[in-house]
Amino acid sequence: MENAMSEAYQGLLEIDRIIHEPARLLLVTILSAVQEADFLYLLTTTGLTKGNLSSHLTRLEQAEYLVQEKSFVGKTPRTVCRLTPAGQAALASYRQQMGAVIGE
Amino acid sequence: MENAMSEAYQGLLEIDRIIHEPARLLLVTILSAVQEADFLYLLTTTGLTKGNLSSHLTRLEQAEYLVQEKSFVGKTPRTVCRLTPAGQAALASYRQQMGAVIGE
DNA sequence: TATACCGGTTTGCAACACAAACCAGTTTGT
DNA sequence: ACAAACTGGTTTGTGTTGCAAACCGGTATA
């Protein structure tokens, strides 16, 4: 039983760090709920600074967990973000792993 | 509902980083199950390197989440670790917060 | 007397989360 | 018309920290 335990929990050491970071977990959790959100919406709902938000979005984009689509609304720029299937899968997997550790 | 959501999840940004770190979450999870464990037991069950294990234990000790009691068994040193009440409380609180986010 | 092990700790470094400074463009004030 | 302030972000600088490797005092082995 102790062996079973340690094997079940050791997965923690390989958990997805991209998602595990609290700010990004917050972002992907929000995005998984609303499908689509722009920079300013994420800025106010998360309370992150602009710099932080920008860099976390970039990191998630590099991981191909989300896409940022840049456009103009009238004359002001607008960035809208959406999770990719890979991002949704990564979040689902993370939830499952963490659920096993903290939960039941 | 979106407001309720964002408020519920924003706590993520203040989550306890001491516990949140995977290696330490693994350690406190194990310790919460077995009450007491020595360095070598933790070394083999976690698969951490000695250096890593040592520094994470030190960090948890500084946070007063665990105590390390050093003694000698015959002529070889032995370090046994046990969670403090504060440590148990911190883990319980962490589980609750993360459970709320990942949805159990 | 080396040599290798034991039970750890300390050191060195690359990664990174964060905030502050910055930037191109637009609107507002005078 | 010109400057100042605002908008929607990005880039830069820095302190922290997670990690592995080197190290350390002691003990058993050859």
PDB file of C-alpha atoms (C1' of nucleotides) in Angstrom:
ATOM      1  CA  MET A   1       0.000   0.000   0.000  1.00  0.00           C
ATOM      2  CA  GLU A   2       2.902   2.291   0.667  1.00  0.00           C
ATOM      3  CA  ASN A   3       4.344   1.288  -2.658  1.00  0.00           C
ATOM      4  CA  ALA A   4       1.049   1.985  -4.345  1.00  0.00           C
ATOM      5  CA  MET A   5       0.937   5.348  -2.682  1.00  0.00           C
ATOM      6  CA  SER A   6       4.412   6.401  -3.663  1.00  0.00           C
ATOM      7  CA  GLU A   7       3.872   5.329  -7.250  1.00  0.00           C
ATOM      8  CA  ALA A   8       0.597   7.173  -7.459  1.00  0.00           C
ATOM      9  CA  TYR A   9       2.088  10.373  -6.100  1.00  0.00           C
ATOM     10  CA  GLN A  10       5.467  10.348  -7.790  1.00  0.00           C
ATOM     11  CA  GLY A  11       3.802  11.633 -10.943  1.00  0.00           C
ATOM     12  CA  LEU A  12       3.809  14.948  -9.142  1.00  0.00           C
ATOM     13  CA  LEU A  13       7.472  15.360  -9.984  1.00  0.00           C
ATOM     14  CA  GLU A  14       6.682  15.338 -13.685  1.00  0.00           C
ATOM     15  CA  ILE A  15       3.590  17.462 -13.504  1.00  0.00           C
ATOM     16  CA  ASP A  16       3.149  20.024 -16.267  1.00  0.00           C
ATOM     17  CA  ARG A  17       4.900  23.135 -14.978  1.00  0.00           C
ATOM     18  CA  ILE A  18       3.368  25.314 -17.631  1.00  0.00           C
ATOM     19  CA  ILE A  19      -0.078  24.692 -16.192  1.00  0.00           C
ATOM     20  CA  HIS A  20       1.029  24.312 -12.602  1.00  0.00           C
ATOM     21  CA  GLU A  21       2.095  27.922 -12.247  1.00  0.00           C
ATOM     22  CA  PRO A  22      -0.787  29.615 -10.406  1.00  0.00           C
ATOM     23  CA  ALA A  23      -1.175  32.596 -12.714  1.00  0.00           C
ATOM     24  CA  ARG A  24      -1.335  30.340 -15.758  1.00  0.00           C
ATOM     25  CA  LEU A  25      -3.608  27.830 -14.087  1.00  0.00           C
ATOM     26  CA  LEU A  26      -5.923  30.738 -13.405  1.00  0.00           C
ATOM     27  CA  LEU A  27      -5.758  31.820 -17.028  1.00  0.00           C
ATOM     28  CA  VAL A  28      -6.416  28.427 -18.551  1.00  0.00           C
ATOM     29  CA  THR A  29      -9.175  27.737 -16.046  1.00  0.00           C
ATOM     30  CA  ILE A  30     -10.915  30.958 -17.018  1.00  0.00           C
ATOM     31  CA  LEU A  31     -10.396  30.286 -20.713  1.00  0.00           C
ATOM     32  CA  SER A  32     -11.752  26.775 -20.393  1.00  0.00           C
ATOM     33  CA  ALA A  33     -14.929  28.257 -18.967  1.00  0.00           C
ATOM     34  CA  VAL A  34     -15.487  31.171 -21.322  1.00  0.00           C
ATOM     35  CA  GLN A  35     -13.965  29.747 -24.525  1.00  0.00           C
ATOM     36  CA  GLU A  36     -12.632  33.111 -25.611  1.00  0.00           C
ATOM     37  CA  ALA A  37     -11.416  36.247 -23.858  1.00  0.00           C
ATOM     38  CA  ASP A  38      -9.494  39.359 -24.740  1.00  0.00           C
ATOM     39  CA  PHE A  39      -6.484  40.828 -23.002  1.00  0.00           C
ATOM     40  CA  LEU A  40      -8.393  43.439 -21.052  1.00  0.00           C
ATOM     41  CA  TYR A  41     -10.968  40.986 -19.794  1.00  0.00           C
ATOM     42  CA  LEU A  42      -8.212  38.697 -18.544  1.00  0.00           C
ATOM     43  CA  LEU A  43      -6.409  41.687 -17.065  1.00  0.00           C
ATOM     44  CA  THR A  44      -9.354  42.692 -14.882  1.00  0.00           C
ATOM     45  CA  THR A  45     -10.619  39.254 -13.974  1.00  0.00           C
ATOM     46  CA  THR A  46      -7.215  37.938 -12.948  1.00  0.00           C
ATOM     47  CA  GLY A  47      -5.816  41.088 -11.363  1.00  0.00           C
ATOM     48  CA  LEU A  48      -2.430  40.401 -12.943  1.00  0.00           C
ATOM     49  CA  THR A  49      -0.294  43.289 -14.114  1.00  0.00           C
ATOM     50  CA  LYS A  50      -0.123  43.892 -17.841  1.00  0.00           C
ATOM     51  CA  GLY A  51       3.478  42.777 -18.039  1.00  0.00           C
ATOM     52  CA  ASN A  52       2.736  39.578 -16.222  1.00  0.00           C
ATOM     53  CA  LEU A  53      -0.326  38.806 -18.209  1.00  0.00           C
ATOM     54  CA  SER A  54       1.505  39.425 -21.446  1.00  0.00           C
ATOM     55  CA  SER A  55       4.392  37.139 -20.574  1.00  0.00           C
ATOM     56  CA  HIS A  56       2.195  34.334 -19.262  1.00  0.00           C
ATOM     57  CA  LEU A  57       0.099  34.464 -22.407  1.00  0.00           C
ATOM     58  CA  THR A  58       3.265  34.320 -24.476  1.00  0.00           C
ATOM     59  CA  ARG A  59       4.432  31.311 -22.499  1.00  0.00           C
ATOM     60  CA  LEU A  60       1.118  29.533 -23.006  1.00  0.00           C
ATOM     61  CA  GLU A  61       1.250  30.394 -26.669  1.00  0.00           C
ATOM     62  CA  GLN A  62       4.769  28.990 -27.018  1.00  0.00           C
ATOM     63  CA  ALA A  63       3.527  25.794 -25.402  1.00  0.00           C
ATOM     64  CA  GLU A  64       0.745  25.833 -27.983  1.00  0.00           C
ATOM     65  CA  TYR A  65      -1.837  25.762 -25.248  1.00  0.00           C
ATOM     66  CA  LEU A  66      -3.548  28.872 -26.583  1.00  0.00           C
ATOM     67  CA  VAL A  67      -3.636  31.194 -29.559  1.00  0.00           C
ATOM     68  CA  GLN A  68      -3.683  34.971 -29.519  1.00  0.00           C
ATOM     69  CA  GLU A  69      -5.452  36.672 -32.371  1.00  0.00           C
ATOM     70  CA  LYS A  70      -4.575  40.302 -32.844  1.00  0.00           C
ATOM     71  CA  SER A  71      -6.879  42.654 -34.667  1.00  0.00           C
ATOM     72  CA  PHE A  72      -8.184  46.199 -34.588  1.00  0.00           C
ATOM     73  CA  VAL A  73     -11.556  47.330 -33.329  1.00  0.00           C
ATOM     74  CA  GLY A  74     -11.908  50.752 -34.828  1.00  0.00           C
ATOM     75  CA  LYS A  75      -8.485  52.189 -34.107  1.00  0.00           C
ATOM     76  CA  THR A  76      -7.613  50.339 -30.952  1.00  0.00           C
ATOM     77  CA  PRO A  77      -5.763  47.030 -30.942  1.00  0.00           C
ATOM     78  CA  ARG A  78      -7.412  43.958 -29.552  1.00  0.00           C
ATOM     79  CA  THR A  79      -5.982  40.581 -28.578  1.00  0.00           C
ATOM     80  CA  VAL A  80      -8.317  37.689 -28.127  1.00  0.00           C
ATOM     81  CA  CYS A  81      -7.187  34.405 -26.631  1.00  0.00           C
ATOM     82  CA  ARG A  82      -8.557  30.931 -26.967  1.00  0.00           C
ATOM     83  CA  LEU A  83      -7.346  27.541 -25.719  1.00  0.00           C
ATOM     84  CA  THR A  84      -6.176  25.052 -28.298  1.00  0.00           C
ATOM     85  CA  PRO A  85      -7.260  21.406 -28.103  1.00  0.00           C
ATOM     86  CA  ALA A  86      -3.773  20.691 -26.729  1.00  0.00           C
ATOM     87  CA  GLY A  87      -4.363  23.296 -24.046  1.00  0.00           C
ATOM     88  CA  GLN A  88      -7.690  21.812 -23.095  1.00  0.00           C
ATOM     89  CA  ALA A  89      -6.147  18.365 -22.956  1.00  0.00           C
ATOM     90  CA  ALA A  90      -3.267  19.595 -20.810  1.00  0.00           C
ATOM     91  CA  LEU A  91      -5.679  21.178 -18.365  1.00  0.00           C
ATOM     92  CA  ALA A  92      -7.812  18.049 -18.199  1.00  0.00           C
ATOM     93  CA  SER A  93      -4.759  15.946 -17.549  1.00  0.00           C
ATOM     94  CA  TYR A  94      -3.536  18.338 -14.885  1.00  0.00           C
ATOM     95  CA  ARG A  95      -6.895  18.273 -13.137  1.00  0.00           C
ATOM     96  CA  GLN A  96      -6.883  14.531 -13.113  1.00  0.00           C
ATOM     97  CA  GLN A  97      -3.384  14.255 -11.682  1.00  0.00           C
ATOM     98  CA  MET A  98      -3.877  16.883  -9.026  1.00  0.00           C
ATOM     99  CA  GLY A  99      -7.255  15.478  -8.174  1.00  0.00           C
ATOM    100  CA  ALA A 100      -5.643  12.142  -7.485  1.00  0.00           C
ATOM    101  CA  VAL A 101      -3.132  13.724  -5.147  1.00  0.00           C
ATOM    102  CA  ILE A 102      -5.252  16.147  -3.164  1.00  0.00           C
ATOM    103  CA  GLY A 103      -8.637  14.774  -3.639  1.00  0.00           C
ATOM    104  CA  GLU A 104     -10.979  11.830  -3.501  1.00  0.00           C
TER     105      GLU A 104
ATOM    106  CA  MET B   1     -21.592  34.009 -12.322  1.00  0.00           C
ATOM    107  CA  GLU B   2     -18.459  35.207 -14.031  1.00  0.00           C
ATOM    108  CA  ASN B   3     -17.768  37.438 -11.075  1.00  0.00           C
ATOM    109  CA  ALA B   4     -18.298  34.582  -8.691  1.00  0.00           C
ATOM    110  CA  MET B   5     -15.968  32.496 -10.773  1.00  0.00           C
ATOM    111  CA  SER B   6     -13.179  35.021 -10.921  1.00  0.00           C
ATOM    112  CA  GLU B   7     -13.372  35.675  -7.203  1.00  0.00           C
ATOM    113  CA  ALA B   8     -13.312  31.987  -6.405  1.00  0.00           C
ATOM    114  CA  TYR B   9     -10.290  31.372  -8.612  1.00  0.00           C
ATOM    115  CA  GLN B  10      -8.256  34.485  -7.894  1.00  0.00           C
ATOM    116  CA  GLY B  11      -7.151  32.899  -4.622  1.00  0.00           C
ATOM    117  CA  LEU B  12      -4.835  30.892  -6.838  1.00  0.00           C
ATOM    118  CA  LEU B  13      -2.525  33.868  -7.053  1.00  0.00           C
ATOM    119  CA  GLU B  14      -1.956  33.757  -3.314  1.00  0.00           C
ATOM    120  CA  ILE B  15      -1.709  30.015  -2.979  1.00  0.00           C
ATOM    121  CA  ASP B  16       0.944  28.713  -0.601  1.00  0.00           C
ATOM    122  CA  ARG B  17       4.051  28.354  -2.752  1.00  0.00           C
ATOM    123  CA  ILE B  18       5.837  26.322  -0.140  1.00  0.00           C
ATOM    124  CA  ILE B  19       3.287  23.550  -0.520  1.00  0.00           C
ATOM    125  CA  HIS B  20       2.561  24.156  -4.181  1.00  0.00           C
ATOM    126  CA  GLU B  21       6.010  23.118  -5.318  1.00  0.00           C
ATOM    127  CA  PRO B  22       5.559  19.540  -6.587  1.00  0.00           C
ATOM    128  CA  ALA B  23       8.485  17.993  -4.738  1.00  0.00           C
ATOM    129  CA  ARG B  24       7.327  19.504  -1.444  1.00  0.00           C
ATOM    130  CA  LEU B  25       3.694  18.646  -2.065  1.00  0.00           C
ATOM    131  CA  LEU B  26       4.862  15.095  -2.567  1.00  0.00           C
ATOM    132  CA  LEU B  27       6.806  15.192   0.696  1.00  0.00           C
ATOM    133  CA  VAL B  28       4.029  16.622   2.838  1.00  0.00           C
ATOM    134  CA  THR B  29       1.500  14.293   1.240  1.00  0.00           C
ATOM    135  CA  ILE B  30       3.634  11.313   2.152  1.00  0.00           C
ATOM    136  CA  LEU B  31       4.298  12.636   5.637  1.00  0.00           C
ATOM    137  CA  SER B  32       0.621  13.293   6.222  1.00  0.00           C
ATOM    138  CA  ALA B  33      -0.016   9.639   5.458  1.00  0.00           C
ATOM    139  CA  VAL B  34       2.791   7.991   7.393  1.00  0.00           C
ATOM    140  CA  GLN B  35       3.166  10.484  10.271  1.00  0.00           C
ATOM    141  CA  GLU B  36       6.909  10.014  10.452  1.00  0.00           C
ATOM    142  CA  ALA B  37       9.653   9.148   7.991  1.00  0.00           C
ATOM    143  CA  ASP B  38      13.419   9.285   7.843  1.00  0.00           C
ATOM    144  CA  PHE B  39      15.612  10.806   5.172  1.00  0.00           C
ATOM    145  CA  LEU B  40      16.394   7.543   3.427  1.00  0.00           C
ATOM    146  CA  TYR B  41      12.800   6.472   3.279  1.00  0.00           C
ATOM    147  CA  LEU B  42      11.832   9.783   1.717  1.00  0.00           C
ATOM    148  CA  LEU B  43      14.792   9.546  -0.614  1.00  0.00           C
ATOM    149  CA  THR B  44      13.700   6.216  -2.064  1.00  0.00           C
ATOM    150  CA  THR B  45       9.960   6.788  -2.096  1.00  0.00           C
ATOM    151  CA  THR B  46      10.188  10.192  -3.775  1.00  0.00           C
ATOM    152  CA  GLY B  47      13.074   9.497  -6.124  1.00  0.00           C
ATOM    153  CA  LEU B  48      14.510  12.928  -5.399  1.00  0.00           C
ATOM    154  CA  THR B  49      18.261  13.393  -5.297  1.00  0.00           C
ATOM    155  CA  LYS B  50      19.812  13.774  -1.861  1.00  0.00           C
ATOM    156  CA  GLY B  51      20.626  17.421  -2.446  1.00  0.00           C
ATOM    157  CA  ASN B  52      17.105  18.184  -3.505  1.00  0.00           C
ATOM    158  CA  LEU B  53      15.544  16.298  -0.677  1.00  0.00           C
ATOM    159  CA  SER B  54      17.785  18.001   1.832  1.00  0.00           C
ATOM    160  CA  SER B  55      17.009  21.495   0.603  1.00  0.00           C
ATOM    161  CA  HIS B  56      13.268  20.916   0.359  1.00  0.00           C
ATOM    162  CA  LEU B  57      13.221  19.543   3.890  1.00  0.00           C
ATOM    163  CA  THR B  58      15.142  22.583   5.046  1.00  0.00           C
ATOM    164  CA  ARG B  59      12.643  24.842   3.320  1.00  0.00           C
ATOM    165  CA  LEU B  60       9.698  23.070   4.923  1.00  0.00           C
ATOM    166  CA  GLU B  61      11.461  23.247   8.254  1.00  0.00           C
ATOM    167  CA  GLN B  62      12.033  26.999   7.884  1.00  0.00           C
ATOM    168  CA  ALA B  63       8.337  27.387   7.159  1.00  0.00           C
ATOM    169  CA  GLU B  64       7.739  25.392  10.328  1.00  0.00           C
ATOM    170  CA  TYR B  65       5.728  22.860   8.405  1.00  0.00           C
ATOM    171  CA  LEU B  66       7.886  20.016   9.644  1.00  0.00           C
ATOM    172  CA  VAL B  67      10.569  19.160  12.156  1.00  0.00           C
ATOM    173  CA  GLN B  68      13.697  17.155  11.552  1.00  0.00           C
ATOM    174  CA  GLU B  69      15.034  15.223  14.482  1.00  0.00           C
ATOM    175  CA  LYS B  70      18.622  14.153  14.142  1.00  0.00           C
ATOM    176  CA  SER B  71      20.021  11.277  16.113  1.00  0.00           C
ATOM    177  CA  PHE B  72      22.403   8.373  15.820  1.00  0.00           C
ATOM    178  CA  VAL B  73      21.490   4.778  15.351  1.00  0.00           C
ATOM    179  CA  GLY B  74      24.615   2.964  16.397  1.00  0.00           C
ATOM    180  CA  LYS B  75      27.232   4.996  14.569  1.00  0.00           C
ATOM    181  CA  THR B  76      25.220   6.184  11.590  1.00  0.00           C
ATOM    182  CA  PRO B  77      23.269   9.412  11.598  1.00  0.00           C
ATOM    183  CA  ARG B  78      19.536   9.396  11.178  1.00  0.00           C
ATOM    184  CA  THR B  79      17.110  12.182  10.394  1.00  0.00           C
ATOM    185  CA  VAL B  80      13.451  11.645  11.018  1.00  0.00           C
ATOM    186  CA  CYS B  81      10.809  14.070   9.802  1.00  0.00           C
ATOM    187  CA  ARG B  82       7.334  14.775  11.028  1.00  0.00           C
ATOM    188  CA  LEU B  83       4.739  17.367  10.015  1.00  0.00           C
ATOM    189  CA  THR B  84       3.872  20.034  12.545  1.00  0.00           C
ATOM    190  CA  PRO B  85       0.244  20.991  13.183  1.00  0.00           C
ATOM    191  CA  ALA B  86       0.938  24.089  11.086  1.00  0.00           C
ATOM    192  CA  GLY B  87       2.138  21.845   8.299  1.00  0.00           C
ATOM    193  CA  GLN B  88      -0.939  19.674   8.466  1.00  0.00           C
ATOM    194  CA  ALA B  89      -3.142  22.748   8.448  1.00  0.00           C
ATOM    195  CA  ALA B  90      -1.295  24.205   5.478  1.00  0.00           C
ATOM    196  CA  LEU B  91      -1.758  21.004   3.522  1.00  0.00           C
ATOM    197  CA  ALA B  92      -5.436  20.816   4.394  1.00  0.00           C
ATOM    198  CA  SER B  93      -5.928  24.398   3.300  1.00  0.00           C
ATOM    199  CA  TYR B  94      -4.017  23.782   0.082  1.00  0.00           C
ATOM    200  CA  ARG B  95      -6.115  20.734  -0.710  1.00  0.00           C
ATOM    201  CA  GLN B  96      -9.273  22.716  -0.182  1.00  0.00           C
ATOM    202  CA  GLN B  97      -8.200  25.594  -2.419  1.00  0.00           C
ATOM    203  CA  MET B  98      -6.915  23.416  -5.213  1.00  0.00           C
ATOM    204  CA  GLY B  99      -9.929  21.183  -4.964  1.00  0.00           C
ATOM    205  CA  ALA B 100     -12.139  24.195  -5.544  1.00  0.00           C
ATOM    206  CA  VAL B 101     -10.177  25.164  -8.637  1.00  0.00           C
ATOM    207  CA  ILE B 102      -9.776  21.829 -10.332  1.00  0.00           C
ATOM    208  CA  GLY B 103     -13.296  20.830  -9.529  1.00  0.00           C
ATOM    209  CA  GLU B 104     -12.602  17.503  -7.833  1.00  0.00           C
TER     210      GLU B 104
ATOM    211  C1'  DT C   1      46.632   3.048   4.109  1.00  0.00           C
ATOM    212  C1'  DA C   2      43.934   3.788   0.511  1.00  0.00           C
ATOM    213  C1'  DT C   3      39.134   3.137  -1.162  1.00  0.00           C
ATOM    214  C1'  DA C   4      34.540   3.099  -1.180  1.00  0.00           C
ATOM    215  C1'  DC C   5      30.306   3.880   1.054  1.00  0.00           C
ATOM    216  C1'  DC C   6      26.983   6.345   4.170  1.00  0.00           C
ATOM    217  C1'  DG C   7      23.983  10.209   5.318  1.00  0.00           C
ATOM    218  C1'  DG C   8      23.519  14.094   4.285  1.00  0.00           C
ATOM    219  C1'  DT C   9      24.884  19.691   3.106  1.00  0.00           C
ATOM    220  C1'  DT C  10      26.707  23.351   0.266  1.00  0.00           C
ATOM    221  C1'  DT C  11      27.692  25.389  -4.173  1.00  0.00           C
ATOM    222  C1'  DG C  12      26.863  26.925  -8.867  1.00  0.00           C
ATOM    223  C1'  DC C  13      23.849  27.776 -12.386  1.00  0.00           C
ATOM    224  C1'  DA C  14      19.980  28.175 -15.553  1.00  0.00           C
ATOM    225  C1'  DA C  15      15.073  29.167 -15.505  1.00  0.00           C
ATOM    226  C1'  DC C  16      11.548  32.177 -14.380  1.00  0.00           C
ATOM    227  C1'  DA C  17       7.922  35.001 -12.036  1.00  0.00           C
ATOM    228  C1'  DC C  18       7.337  39.531 -11.110  1.00  0.00           C
ATOM    229  C1'  DA C  19       7.128  44.679 -11.575  1.00  0.00           C
ATOM    230  C1'  DA C  20       8.817  48.699 -13.693  1.00  0.00           C
ATOM    231  C1'  DA C  21      10.069  50.928 -17.663  1.00  0.00           C
ATOM    232  C1'  DC C  22       9.050  51.435 -22.134  1.00  0.00           C
ATOM    233  C1'  DC C  23       6.574  51.951 -26.798  1.00  0.00           C
ATOM    234  C1'  DA C  24       3.511  53.125 -30.773  1.00  0.00           C
ATOM    235  C1'  DG C  25      -0.422  55.000 -31.484  1.00  0.00           C
ATOM    236  C1'  DT C  26      -4.893  57.643 -29.991  1.00  0.00           C
ATOM    237  C1'  DT C  27      -7.715  60.721 -27.447  1.00  0.00           C
ATOM    238  C1'  DT C  28      -8.287  64.802 -24.529  1.00  0.00           C
ATOM    239  C1'  DG C  29      -7.343  69.332 -22.975  1.00  0.00           C
ATOM    240  C1'  DT C  30      -6.104  74.289 -24.007  1.00  0.00           C
TER     241       DT C  30
ATOM    242  C1'  DA D   1      -1.817  72.879 -33.114  1.00  0.00           C
ATOM    243  C1'  DC D   2       0.685  71.019 -29.488  1.00  0.00           C
ATOM    244  C1'  DA D   3       1.356  68.729 -25.281  1.00  0.00           C
ATOM    245  C1'  DA D   4      -0.204  65.719 -21.869  1.00  0.00           C
ATOM    246  C1'  DA D   5      -2.520  61.723 -20.648  1.00  0.00           C
ATOM    247  C1'  DC D   6      -4.450  57.420 -21.910  1.00  0.00           C
ATOM    248  C1'  DT D   7      -4.678  52.642 -24.353  1.00  0.00           C
ATOM    249  C1'  DG D   8      -3.170  48.178 -25.204  1.00  0.00           C
ATOM    250  C1'  DG D   9       0.132  45.996 -24.740  1.00  0.00           C
ATOM    251  C1'  DT D  10       5.821  44.365 -24.896  1.00  0.00           C
ATOM    252  C1'  DT D  11      10.550  44.409 -23.265  1.00  0.00           C
ATOM    253  C1'  DT D  12      13.925  44.801 -19.689  1.00  0.00           C
ATOM    254  C1'  DG D  13      15.956  44.161 -15.210  1.00  0.00           C
ATOM    255  C1'  DT D  14      16.305  41.547 -11.035  1.00  0.00           C
ATOM    256  C1'  DG D  15      15.704  38.586  -7.042  1.00  0.00           C
ATOM    257  C1'  DT D  16      14.221  33.886  -6.140  1.00  0.00           C
ATOM    258  C1'  DT D  17      14.558  29.097  -6.544  1.00  0.00           C
ATOM    259  C1'  DG D  18      14.585  24.379  -8.174  1.00  0.00           C
ATOM    260  C1'  DC D  19      17.985  21.361  -9.609  1.00  0.00           C
ATOM    261  C1'  DA D  20      22.256  18.474  -9.969  1.00  0.00           C
ATOM    262  C1'  DA D  21      26.932  18.073  -8.978  1.00  0.00           C
ATOM    263  C1'  DA D  22      30.497  18.637  -5.968  1.00  0.00           C
ATOM    264  C1'  DC D  23      31.608  18.294  -1.495  1.00  0.00           C
ATOM    265  C1'  DC D  24      32.111  16.738   3.597  1.00  0.00           C
ATOM    266  C1'  DG D  25      32.920  14.218   8.026  1.00  0.00           C
ATOM    267  C1'  DG D  26      32.676   9.907   9.420  1.00  0.00           C
ATOM    268  C1'  DT D  27      32.636   4.559   9.001  1.00  0.00           C
ATOM    269  C1'  DA D  28      33.216   0.080   7.094  1.00  0.00           C
ATOM    270  C1'  DT D  29      36.007  -2.612   3.763  1.00  0.00           C
ATOM    271  C1'  DA D  30      40.236  -4.398   1.164  1.00  0.00           C
TER     272       DA D  30
END
